[in-house]
mmCIF file of N, CA and C in Angstrom:
data_model
loop_
_atom_site.group_PDB
_atom_site.id
_atom_site.type_symbol
_atom_site.label_atom_id
_atom_site.label_comp_id
_atom_site.label_asym_id
_atom_site.label_seq_id
_atom_site.Cartn_x
_atom_site.Cartn_y
_atom_site.Cartn_z
ATOM 1 N N UNK A 81 0.806 -1.197 0.000
ATOM 2 C CA UNK A 81 0.000 0.000 0.000
ATOM 3 C C UNK A 81 0.852 1.267 0.000
ATOM 4 N N UNK A 82 1.956 1.258 0.761
ATOM 5 C CA UNK A 82 2.814 2.435 0.833
ATOM 6 C C UNK A 82 3.482 2.731 -0.498
ATOM 7 N N UNK A 83 3.675 1.729 -1.321
ATOM 8 C CA UNK A 83 4.373 1.913 -2.583
ATOM 9 C C UNK A 83 3.540 2.704 -3.583
ATOM 10 N N UNK A 84 2.248 2.762 -3.406
ATOM 11 C CA UNK A 84 1.377 3.492 -4.315
ATOM 12 C C UNK A 84 1.266 4.933 -3.835
ATOM 13 N N UNK A 85 2.186 5.767 -4.293
ATOM 14 C CA UNK A 85 2.227 7.149 -3.819
ATOM 15 C C UNK A 85 0.942 7.904 -4.130
ATOM 16 N N UNK A 86 0.313 7.611 -5.238
ATOM 17 C CA UNK A 86 -0.920 8.296 -5.599
ATOM 18 C C UNK A 86 -2.099 7.874 -4.747
ATOM 19 N N UNK A 87 -1.936 6.841 -3.942
ATOM 20 C CA UNK A 87 -3.031 6.318 -3.127
ATOM 21 C C UNK A 87 -3.573 7.347 -2.136
ATOM 22 N N UNK A 88 -2.733 8.289 -1.708
ATOM 23 C CA UNK A 88 -3.164 9.272 -0.725
ATOM 24 C C UNK A 88 -4.272 10.174 -1.254
ATOM 25 N N UNK A 89 -4.363 10.327 -2.554
ATOM 26 C CA UNK A 89 -5.343 11.243 -3.117
ATOM 27 C C UNK A 89 -6.687 10.570 -3.371
ATOM 28 N N UNK A 90 -6.813 9.320 -2.963
ATOM 29 C CA UNK A 90 -8.063 8.594 -3.144
ATOM 30 C C UNK A 90 -8.550 8.099 -1.790
ATOM 31 N N UNK A 91 -9.813 7.769 -1.742
ATOM 32 C CA UNK A 91 -10.380 7.254 -0.498
ATOM 33 C C UNK A 91 -9.995 5.793 -0.339
ATOM 34 N N UNK A 92 -9.446 5.463 0.820
ATOM 35 C CA UNK A 92 -9.128 4.071 1.143
ATOM 36 C C UNK A 92 -10.274 3.496 1.959
ATOM 37 N N UNK A 93 -10.763 2.335 1.555
ATOM 38 C CA UNK A 93 -11.831 1.689 2.301
ATOM 39 C C UNK A 93 -11.237 0.690 3.276
ATOM 40 N N UNK A 94 -11.601 0.837 4.536
ATOM 41 C CA UNK A 94 -11.107 -0.045 5.580
ATOM 42 C C UNK A 94 -12.127 -1.162 5.794
ATOM 43 N N UNK A 95 -11.643 -2.404 5.681
ATOM 44 C CA UNK A 95 -12.530 -3.553 5.829
ATOM 45 C C UNK A 95 -12.179 -4.429 7.018
ATOM 46 N N UNK A 96 -11.011 -4.164 7.636
ATOM 47 C CA UNK A 96 -10.604 -4.946 8.808
ATOM 48 C C UNK A 96 -9.937 -4.026 9.822
ATOM 49 N N UNK A 97 -9.887 -4.492 11.059
ATOM 50 C CA UNK A 97 -9.215 -3.722 12.109
ATOM 51 C C UNK A 97 -7.724 -3.593 11.801
ATOM 52 N N UNK A 98 -7.123 -4.656 11.271
ATOM 53 C CA UNK A 98 -5.698 -4.616 10.914
ATOM 54 C C UNK A 98 -5.424 -3.568 9.834
ATOM 55 N N UNK A 99 -6.305 -3.489 8.867
ATOM 56 C CA UNK A 99 -6.148 -2.491 7.802
ATOM 57 C C UNK A 99 -6.255 -1.076 8.391
ATOM 58 N N UNK A 100 -7.203 -0.870 9.316
ATOM 59 C CA UNK A 100 -7.332 0.417 9.990
ATOM 60 C C UNK A 100 -6.022 0.776 10.695
ATOM 61 N N UNK A 101 -5.480 -0.175 11.444
ATOM 62 C CA UNK A 101 -4.262 0.083 12.205
ATOM 63 C C UNK A 101 -3.092 0.413 11.285
ATOM 64 N N UNK A 102 -3.007 -0.258 10.146
ATOM 65 C CA UNK A 102 -1.957 0.021 9.174
ATOM 66 C C UNK A 102 -2.061 1.464 8.662
ATOM 67 N N UNK A 103 -3.254 1.863 8.235
ATOM 68 C CA UNK A 103 -3.448 3.219 7.711
ATOM 69 C C UNK A 103 -3.276 4.274 8.794
ATOM 70 N N UNK A 104 -3.800 3.992 9.976
ATOM 71 C CA UNK A 104 -3.689 4.917 11.103
ATOM 72 C C UNK A 104 -2.219 5.155 11.447
ATOM 73 N N UNK A 105 -1.454 4.075 11.531
ATOM 74 C CA UNK A 105 -0.021 4.181 11.841
ATOM 75 C C UNK A 105 0.744 4.886 10.725
ATOM 76 N N UNK A 106 0.381 4.598 9.479
ATOM 77 C CA UNK A 106 1.024 5.252 8.345
ATOM 78 C C UNK A 106 0.789 6.767 8.400
ATOM 79 N N UNK A 107 -0.433 7.157 8.698
ATOM 80 C CA UNK A 107 -0.754 8.581 8.784
ATOM 81 C C UNK A 107 0.061 9.254 9.889
ATOM 82 N N UNK A 108 0.179 8.593 11.022
ATOM 83 C CA UNK A 108 0.955 9.158 12.127
ATOM 84 C C UNK A 108 2.437 9.229 11.784
ATOM 85 N N UNK A 109 2.980 8.163 11.228
ATOM 86 C CA UNK A 109 4.414 8.114 10.904
ATOM 87 C C UNK A 109 4.819 9.137 9.855
ATOM 88 N N UNK A 110 3.935 9.398 8.912
ATOM 89 C CA UNK A 110 4.248 10.330 7.827
ATOM 90 C C UNK A 110 3.620 11.704 8.038
ATOM 91 N N UNK A 111 2.990 11.895 9.187
ATOM 92 C CA UNK A 111 2.359 13.177 9.551
ATOM 93 C C UNK A 111 1.298 13.615 8.546
ATOM 94 N N UNK A 112 0.515 12.646 8.053
ATOM 95 C CA UNK A 112 -0.609 12.976 7.175
ATOM 96 C C UNK A 112 -1.838 13.255 8.038
ATOM 97 N N UNK A 113 -2.514 14.369 7.809
ATOM 98 C CA UNK A 113 -3.818 14.535 8.456
ATOM 99 C C UNK A 113 -4.768 13.476 7.885
ATOM 100 N N UNK A 114 -5.775 13.102 8.662
ATOM 101 C CA UNK A 114 -6.747 12.096 8.222
ATOM 102 C C UNK A 114 -8.159 12.655 8.307
ATOM 103 N N UNK A 115 -8.976 12.287 7.329
ATOM 104 C CA UNK A 115 -10.402 12.553 7.387
ATOM 105 C C UNK A 115 -11.075 11.196 7.224
ATOM 106 N N UNK A 116 -11.848 10.800 8.229
ATOM 107 C CA UNK A 116 -12.456 9.475 8.240
ATOM 108 C C UNK A 116 -13.967 9.597 8.122
ATOM 109 N N UNK A 117 -14.518 8.872 7.162
ATOM 110 C CA UNK A 117 -15.970 8.812 6.933
ATOM 111 C C UNK A 117 -16.444 7.469 7.472
ATOM 112 N N UNK A 118 -17.220 7.512 8.548
ATOM 113 C CA UNK A 118 -17.834 6.304 9.092
ATOM 114 C C UNK A 118 -19.230 6.203 8.498
ATOM 115 N N UNK A 119 -19.497 5.073 7.849
ATOM 116 C CA UNK A 119 -20.802 4.892 7.220
ATOM 117 C C UNK A 119 -21.101 3.421 7.031
ATOM 118 N N UNK A 120 -22.099 3.159 6.197
ATOM 119 C CA UNK A 120 -22.487 1.784 5.873
ATOM 120 C C UNK A 120 -23.083 1.774 4.472
ATOM 121 N N UNK A 121 -22.955 0.639 3.815
ATOM 122 C CA UNK A 121 -23.446 0.532 2.444
ATOM 123 C C UNK A 121 -24.970 0.651 2.369
ATOM 124 N N UNK A 122 -25.662 0.315 3.447
ATOM 125 C CA UNK A 122 -27.126 0.371 3.467
ATOM 126 C C UNK A 122 -27.659 1.741 3.900
ATOM 127 N N UNK A 123 -26.778 2.618 4.344
ATOM 128 C CA UNK A 123 -27.183 3.934 4.857
ATOM 129 C C UNK A 123 -27.223 4.942 3.709
ATOM 130 N N UNK A 124 -28.428 5.319 3.296
ATOM 131 C CA UNK A 124 -28.601 6.206 2.143
ATOM 132 C C UNK A 124 -27.859 7.544 2.309
ATOM 133 N N UNK A 125 -27.968 8.245 3.457
ATOM 134 C CA UNK A 125 -27.226 9.502 3.593
ATOM 135 C C UNK A 125 -25.707 9.298 3.504
ATOM 136 N N UNK A 126 -25.224 8.188 4.021
ATOM 137 C CA UNK A 126 -23.795 7.892 3.963
ATOM 138 C C UNK A 126 -23.351 7.672 2.513
ATOM 139 N N UNK A 127 -24.111 6.889 1.780
ATOM 140 C CA UNK A 127 -23.804 6.628 0.370
ATOM 141 C C UNK A 127 -23.879 7.927 -0.440
ATOM 142 N N UNK A 128 -24.834 8.778 -0.105
ATOM 143 C CA UNK A 128 -24.986 10.054 -0.810
ATOM 144 C C UNK A 128 -23.773 10.963 -0.614
ATOM 145 N N UNK A 129 -23.055 10.783 0.489
ATOM 146 C CA UNK A 129 -21.876 11.610 0.767
ATOM 147 C C UNK A 129 -20.608 11.092 0.081
ATOM 148 N N UNK A 130 -20.652 9.885 -0.457
ATOM 149 C CA UNK A 130 -19.459 9.310 -1.087
ATOM 150 C C UNK A 130 -18.862 10.183 -2.190
ATOM 151 N N UNK A 131 -19.672 10.730 -3.123
ATOM 152 C CA UNK A 131 -19.081 11.579 -4.171
ATOM 153 C C UNK A 131 -18.427 12.850 -3.602
ATOM 154 N N UNK A 132 -19.007 13.403 -2.568
ATOM 155 C CA UNK A 132 -18.433 14.586 -1.921
ATOM 156 C C UNK A 132 -17.094 14.224 -1.297
ATOM 157 N N UNK A 133 -17.052 13.075 -0.635
ATOM 158 C CA UNK A 133 -15.832 12.614 0.016
ATOM 159 C C UNK A 133 -14.741 12.339 -1.023
ATOM 160 N N UNK A 134 -15.118 11.716 -2.143
ATOM 161 C CA UNK A 134 -14.171 11.458 -3.233
ATOM 162 C C UNK A 134 -13.625 12.778 -3.794
ATOM 163 N N UNK A 135 -14.496 13.764 -3.945
ATOM 164 C CA UNK A 135 -14.079 15.078 -4.453
ATOM 165 C C UNK A 135 -13.057 15.716 -3.505
ATOM 166 N N UNK A 136 -13.330 15.650 -2.211
ATOM 167 C CA UNK A 136 -12.392 16.191 -1.227
ATOM 168 C C UNK A 136 -11.051 15.464 -1.301
ATOM 169 N N UNK A 137 -11.100 14.153 -1.450
ATOM 170 C CA UNK A 137 -9.878 13.351 -1.522
ATOM 171 C C UNK A 137 -9.044 13.731 -2.739
ATOM 172 N N UNK A 138 -9.684 14.025 -3.849
ATOM 173 C CA UNK A 138 -8.928 14.402 -5.050
ATOM 174 C C UNK A 138 -8.412 15.835 -4.957
ATOM 175 N N UNK A 139 -9.069 16.668 -4.145
ATOM 176 C CA UNK A 139 -8.644 18.056 -3.972
ATOM 177 C C UNK A 139 -7.453 18.176 -3.040
ATOM 178 N N UNK A 140 -7.462 17.402 -1.962
ATOM 179 C CA UNK A 140 -6.420 17.487 -0.937
ATOM 180 C C UNK A 140 -5.579 16.215 -0.949
ATOM 181 N N UNK A 141 -4.618 16.163 -1.863
ATOM 182 C CA UNK A 141 -3.836 14.936 -2.045
ATOM 183 C C UNK A 141 -2.877 14.648 -0.896
ATOM 184 N N UNK A 142 -2.594 15.620 -0.050
ATOM 185 C CA UNK A 142 -1.673 15.407 1.071
ATOM 186 C C UNK A 142 -2.401 14.961 2.344
ATOM 187 N N UNK A 143 -3.691 14.673 2.206
ATOM 188 C CA UNK A 143 -4.508 14.231 3.335
ATOM 189 C C UNK A 143 -4.950 12.800 3.068
ATOM 190 N N UNK A 144 -5.005 11.976 4.110
ATOM 191 C CA UNK A 144 -5.465 10.600 3.970
ATOM 192 C C UNK A 144 -6.974 10.571 4.221
ATOM 193 N N UNK A 145 -7.730 10.169 3.215
ATOM 194 C CA UNK A 145 -9.181 10.042 3.317
ATOM 195 C C UNK A 145 -9.523 8.561 3.420
ATOM 196 N N UNK A 146 -10.284 8.223 4.455
ATOM 197 C CA UNK A 146 -10.574 6.824 4.749
ATOM 198 C C UNK A 146 -12.073 6.641 4.972
ATOM 199 N N UNK A 147 -12.618 5.576 4.386
ATOM 200 C CA UNK A 147 -14.000 5.189 4.631
ATOM 201 C C UNK A 147 -13.990 3.940 5.498
ATOM 202 N N UNK A 148 -14.710 3.986 6.616
ATOM 203 C CA UNK A 148 -14.822 2.834 7.509
ATOM 204 C C UNK A 148 -16.285 2.397 7.531
ATOM 205 N N UNK A 149 -16.539 1.178 7.085
ATOM 206 C CA UNK A 149 -17.888 0.615 7.155
ATOM 207 C C UNK A 149 -18.110 0.138 8.587
ATOM 208 N N UNK A 150 -19.064 0.752 9.265
ATOM 209 C CA UNK A 150 -19.278 0.470 10.691
ATOM 210 C C UNK A 150 -19.699 -0.978 10.943
ATOM 211 N N UNK A 151 -20.289 -1.622 9.957
ATOM 212 C CA UNK A 151 -20.689 -3.016 10.129
ATOM 213 C C UNK A 151 -19.501 -3.961 9.995
ATOM 214 N N UNK A 152 -18.513 -3.580 9.191
ATOM 215 C CA UNK A 152 -17.356 -4.434 8.956
ATOM 216 C C UNK A 152 -16.265 -4.249 10.006
ATOM 217 N N UNK A 153 -16.157 -3.047 10.552
ATOM 218 C CA UNK A 153 -15.080 -2.740 11.500
ATOM 219 C C UNK A 153 -15.700 -2.066 12.735
ATOM 220 N N UNK A 154 -16.493 -2.853 13.441
ATOM 221 C CA UNK A 154 -17.238 -2.333 14.596
ATOM 222 C C UNK A 154 -16.327 -1.790 15.695
ATOM 223 N N UNK A 155 -15.158 -2.430 15.878
ATOM 224 C CA UNK A 155 -14.251 -1.997 16.951
ATOM 225 C C UNK A 155 -13.793 -0.557 16.751
ATOM 226 N N UNK A 156 -13.510 -0.189 15.517
ATOM 227 C CA UNK A 156 -13.029 1.167 15.225
ATOM 228 C C UNK A 156 -14.164 2.171 15.397
ATOM 229 N N UNK A 157 -15.346 1.830 14.902
ATOM 230 C CA UNK A 157 -16.498 2.716 15.059
ATOM 231 C C UNK A 157 -16.820 2.924 16.531
ATOM 232 N N UNK A 158 -16.719 1.869 17.295
ATOM 233 C CA UNK A 158 -16.984 1.952 18.725
ATOM 234 C C UNK A 158 -15.948 2.816 19.434
ATOM 235 N N UNK A 159 -14.686 2.645 19.058
ATOM 236 C CA UNK A 159 -13.600 3.422 19.662
ATOM 237 C C UNK A 159 -13.824 4.925 19.498
ATOM 238 N N UNK A 160 -14.377 5.326 18.343
ATOM 239 C CA UNK A 160 -14.616 6.745 18.066
ATOM 240 C C UNK A 160 -16.049 7.166 18.393
ATOM 241 N N UNK A 161 -16.756 6.293 19.100
ATOM 242 C CA UNK A 161 -18.114 6.569 19.577
ATOM 243 C C UNK A 161 -19.051 7.024 18.457
ATOM 244 N N UNK A 162 -18.993 6.304 17.340
ATOM 245 C CA UNK A 162 -19.879 6.587 16.213
ATOM 246 C C UNK A 162 -21.238 6.001 16.530
ATOM 247 N N UNK A 163 -22.236 6.862 16.599
ATOM 248 C CA UNK A 163 -23.591 6.434 16.952
ATOM 249 C C UNK A 163 -24.603 6.685 15.835
ATOM 250 N N UNK A 164 -24.201 7.477 14.832
ATOM 251 C CA UNK A 164 -25.074 7.782 13.702
ATOM 252 C C UNK A 164 -24.206 7.877 12.454
ATOM 253 N N UNK A 165 -24.844 7.697 11.316
ATOM 254 C CA UNK A 165 -24.113 7.752 10.063
ATOM 255 C C UNK A 165 -24.794 8.696 9.095
ATOM 256 N N UNK A 166 -23.964 9.363 8.298
ATOM 257 C CA UNK A 166 -22.513 9.329 8.324
ATOM 258 C C UNK A 166 -21.940 10.178 9.465
ATOM 259 N N UNK A 167 -20.772 9.781 9.924
ATOM 260 C CA UNK A 167 -19.993 10.566 10.875
ATOM 261 C C UNK A 167 -18.622 10.781 10.258
ATOM 262 N N UNK A 168 -18.156 12.019 10.315
ATOM 263 C CA UNK A 168 -16.842 12.376 9.778
ATOM 264 C C UNK A 168 -15.958 12.835 10.929
ATOM 265 N N UNK A 169 -14.758 12.278 10.991
ATOM 266 C CA UNK A 169 -13.815 12.670 12.032
ATOM 267 C C UNK A 169 -12.536 13.148 11.354
ATOM 268 N N UNK A 170 -12.101 14.341 11.736
ATOM 269 C CA UNK A 170 -10.870 14.922 11.225
ATOM 270 C C UNK A 170 -9.800 14.716 12.280
ATOM 271 N N UNK A 171 -8.680 14.117 11.868
ATOM 272 C CA UNK A 171 -7.651 13.723 12.824
ATOM 273 C C UNK A 171 -6.272 14.227 12.417
ATOM 274 N N UNK A 172 -5.486 14.537 13.439
ATOM 275 C CA UNK A 172 -4.094 14.887 13.221
ATOM 276 C C UNK A 172 -3.270 14.263 14.344
ATOM 277 N N UNK A 173 -2.174 13.631 13.986
ATOM 278 C CA UNK A 173 -1.316 12.950 14.963
ATOM 279 C C UNK A 173 -2.092 11.950 15.816
ATOM 280 N N UNK A 174 -3.062 11.278 15.210
ATOM 281 C CA UNK A 174 -3.823 10.255 15.914
ATOM 282 C C UNK A 174 -4.899 10.773 16.839
ATOM 283 N N UNK A 175 -5.112 12.090 16.833
ATOM 284 C CA UNK A 175 -6.086 12.707 17.730
ATOM 285 C C UNK A 175 -7.242 13.282 16.916
ATOM 286 N N UNK A 176 -8.467 13.006 17.369
ATOM 287 C CA UNK A 176 -9.649 13.578 16.723
ATOM 288 C C UNK A 176 -9.698 15.077 17.028
ATOM 289 N N UNK A 177 -9.702 15.893 15.969
ATOM 290 C CA UNK A 177 -9.706 17.348 16.100
ATOM 291 C C UNK A 177 -11.121 17.894 15.938
ATOM 292 N N UNK A 178 -11.913 17.241 15.080
ATOM 293 C CA UNK A 178 -13.269 17.705 14.802
ATOM 294 C C UNK A 178 -14.125 16.507 14.426
ATOM 295 N N UNK A 179 -15.425 16.636 14.666
ATOM 296 C CA UNK A 179 -16.380 15.559 14.362
ATOM 297 C C UNK A 179 -17.649 16.187 13.809
ATOM 298 N N UNK A 180 -18.131 15.655 12.692
ATOM 299 C CA UNK A 180 -19.372 16.112 12.076
ATOM 300 C C UNK A 180 -20.273 14.905 11.882
ATOM 301 N N UNK A 181 -21.477 15.002 12.404
ATOM 302 C CA UNK A 181 -22.448 13.920 12.262
ATOM 303 C C UNK A 181 -23.544 14.387 11.316
ATOM 304 N N UNK A 182 -23.807 13.574 10.291
ATOM 305 C CA UNK A 182 -24.876 13.889 9.347
ATOM 306 C C UNK A 182 -24.345 14.165 7.948
ATOM 307 N N UNK A 183 -25.257 14.086 6.993
ATOM 308 C CA UNK A 183 -24.914 14.296 5.586
ATOM 309 C C UNK A 183 -25.102 15.765 5.231
ATOM 310 N N UNK A 184 -24.033 16.527 5.329
ATOM 311 C CA UNK A 184 -24.074 17.951 5.048
ATOM 312 C C UNK A 184 -22.858 18.298 4.182
ATOM 313 N N UNK A 185 -23.009 18.208 2.849
ATOM 314 C CA UNK A 185 -21.870 18.416 1.953
ATOM 315 C C UNK A 185 -21.157 19.754 2.153
ATOM 316 N N UNK A 186 -21.914 20.835 2.285
ATOM 317 C CA UNK A 186 -21.288 22.147 2.441
ATOM 318 C C UNK A 186 -20.499 22.243 3.735
ATOM 319 N N UNK A 187 -21.039 21.686 4.807
ATOM 320 C CA UNK A 187 -20.367 21.769 6.102
ATOM 321 C C UNK A 187 -19.085 20.937 6.128
ATOM 322 N N UNK A 188 -19.112 19.732 5.558
ATOM 323 C CA UNK A 188 -17.890 18.919 5.572
ATOM 324 C C UNK A 188 -16.820 19.573 4.706
ATOM 325 N N UNK A 189 -17.199 20.152 3.578
ATOM 326 C CA UNK A 189 -16.222 20.853 2.733
ATOM 327 C C UNK A 189 -15.604 22.015 3.498
ATOM 328 N N UNK A 190 -16.434 22.777 4.188
ATOM 329 C CA UNK A 190 -15.958 23.928 4.954
ATOM 330 C C UNK A 190 -15.008 23.484 6.064
ATOM 331 N N UNK A 191 -15.401 22.456 6.797
ATOM 332 C CA UNK A 191 -14.565 22.010 7.922
ATOM 333 C C UNK A 191 -13.244 21.412 7.454
ATOM 334 N N UNK A 192 -13.265 20.672 6.356
ATOM 335 C CA UNK A 192 -12.014 20.113 5.835
ATOM 336 C C UNK A 192 -11.098 21.249 5.383
ATOM 337 N N UNK A 193 -11.649 22.243 4.731
ATOM 338 C CA UNK A 193 -10.843 23.381 4.276
ATOM 339 C C UNK A 193 -10.198 24.102 5.469
ATOM 340 N N UNK A 194 -10.968 24.348 6.514
ATOM 341 C CA UNK A 194 -10.428 24.996 7.724
ATOM 342 C C UNK A 194 -9.360 24.106 8.353
ATOM 343 N N UNK A 195 -9.638 22.810 8.421
ATOM 344 C CA UNK A 195 -8.717 21.830 8.991
ATOM 345 C C UNK A 195 -7.383 21.854 8.242
ATOM 346 N N UNK A 196 -7.435 21.867 6.922
ATOM 347 C CA UNK A 196 -6.230 21.852 6.102
ATOM 348 C C UNK A 196 -5.472 23.174 6.236
ATOM 349 N N UNK A 197 -6.182 24.291 6.207
ATOM 350 C CA UNK A 197 -5.532 25.601 6.307
ATOM 351 C C UNK A 197 -4.859 25.800 7.655
ATOM 352 N N UNK A 198 -5.370 25.130 8.680
ATOM 353 C CA UNK A 198 -4.783 25.269 10.010
ATOM 354 C C UNK A 198 -3.753 24.177 10.273
ATOM 355 N N UNK A 199 -3.324 23.468 9.201
ATOM 356 C CA UNK A 199 -2.391 22.346 9.313
ATOM 357 C C UNK A 199 -2.949 21.227 10.168
ATOM 358 N N UNK A 200 -4.267 21.160 10.286
ATOM 359 C CA UNK A 200 -4.891 20.072 11.002
ATOM 360 C C UNK A 200 -4.685 20.120 12.504
ATOM 361 N N UNK A 201 -4.342 21.287 13.028
ATOM 362 C CA UNK A 201 -4.056 21.357 14.455
ATOM 363 C C UNK A 201 -5.123 22.040 15.268
ATOM 364 N N UNK A 202 -5.906 22.879 14.644
ATOM 365 C CA UNK A 202 -6.896 23.627 15.423
ATOM 366 C C UNK A 202 -8.062 24.006 14.515
ATOM 367 N N UNK A 203 -9.241 23.680 14.935
ATOM 368 C CA UNK A 203 -10.433 24.028 14.172
ATOM 369 C C UNK A 203 -11.048 25.278 14.792
ATOM 370 N N UNK A 204 -11.264 26.274 13.968
ATOM 371 C CA UNK A 204 -11.836 27.539 14.455
ATOM 372 C C UNK A 204 -13.319 27.410 14.722
#
């Protein structure tokens, strides 16, 4: 996975806890900010946000965009206290900086932009 340098500009789908840990550790080791979309294939609002998430991933190539299916990787969803979908968590250095619950394309775009402009350290 690390050998595919262009992979950072696309959404990575996490299907196992081990895969999550690999991506999480990679982001920390390389100081990549992360934006995580917690959703499910059966959740209509979550699926509706996929094109928006893909657009953000192609815009911000230095950020790791990850989709976690809450049914496939329950441990990770539980760890981040995901109770509704979609839930978006913006992370830097392994720490959740911001959390957005719900399908709101304009709001997630705005928050990601603020997150990136602040180097992922502080959300205004």
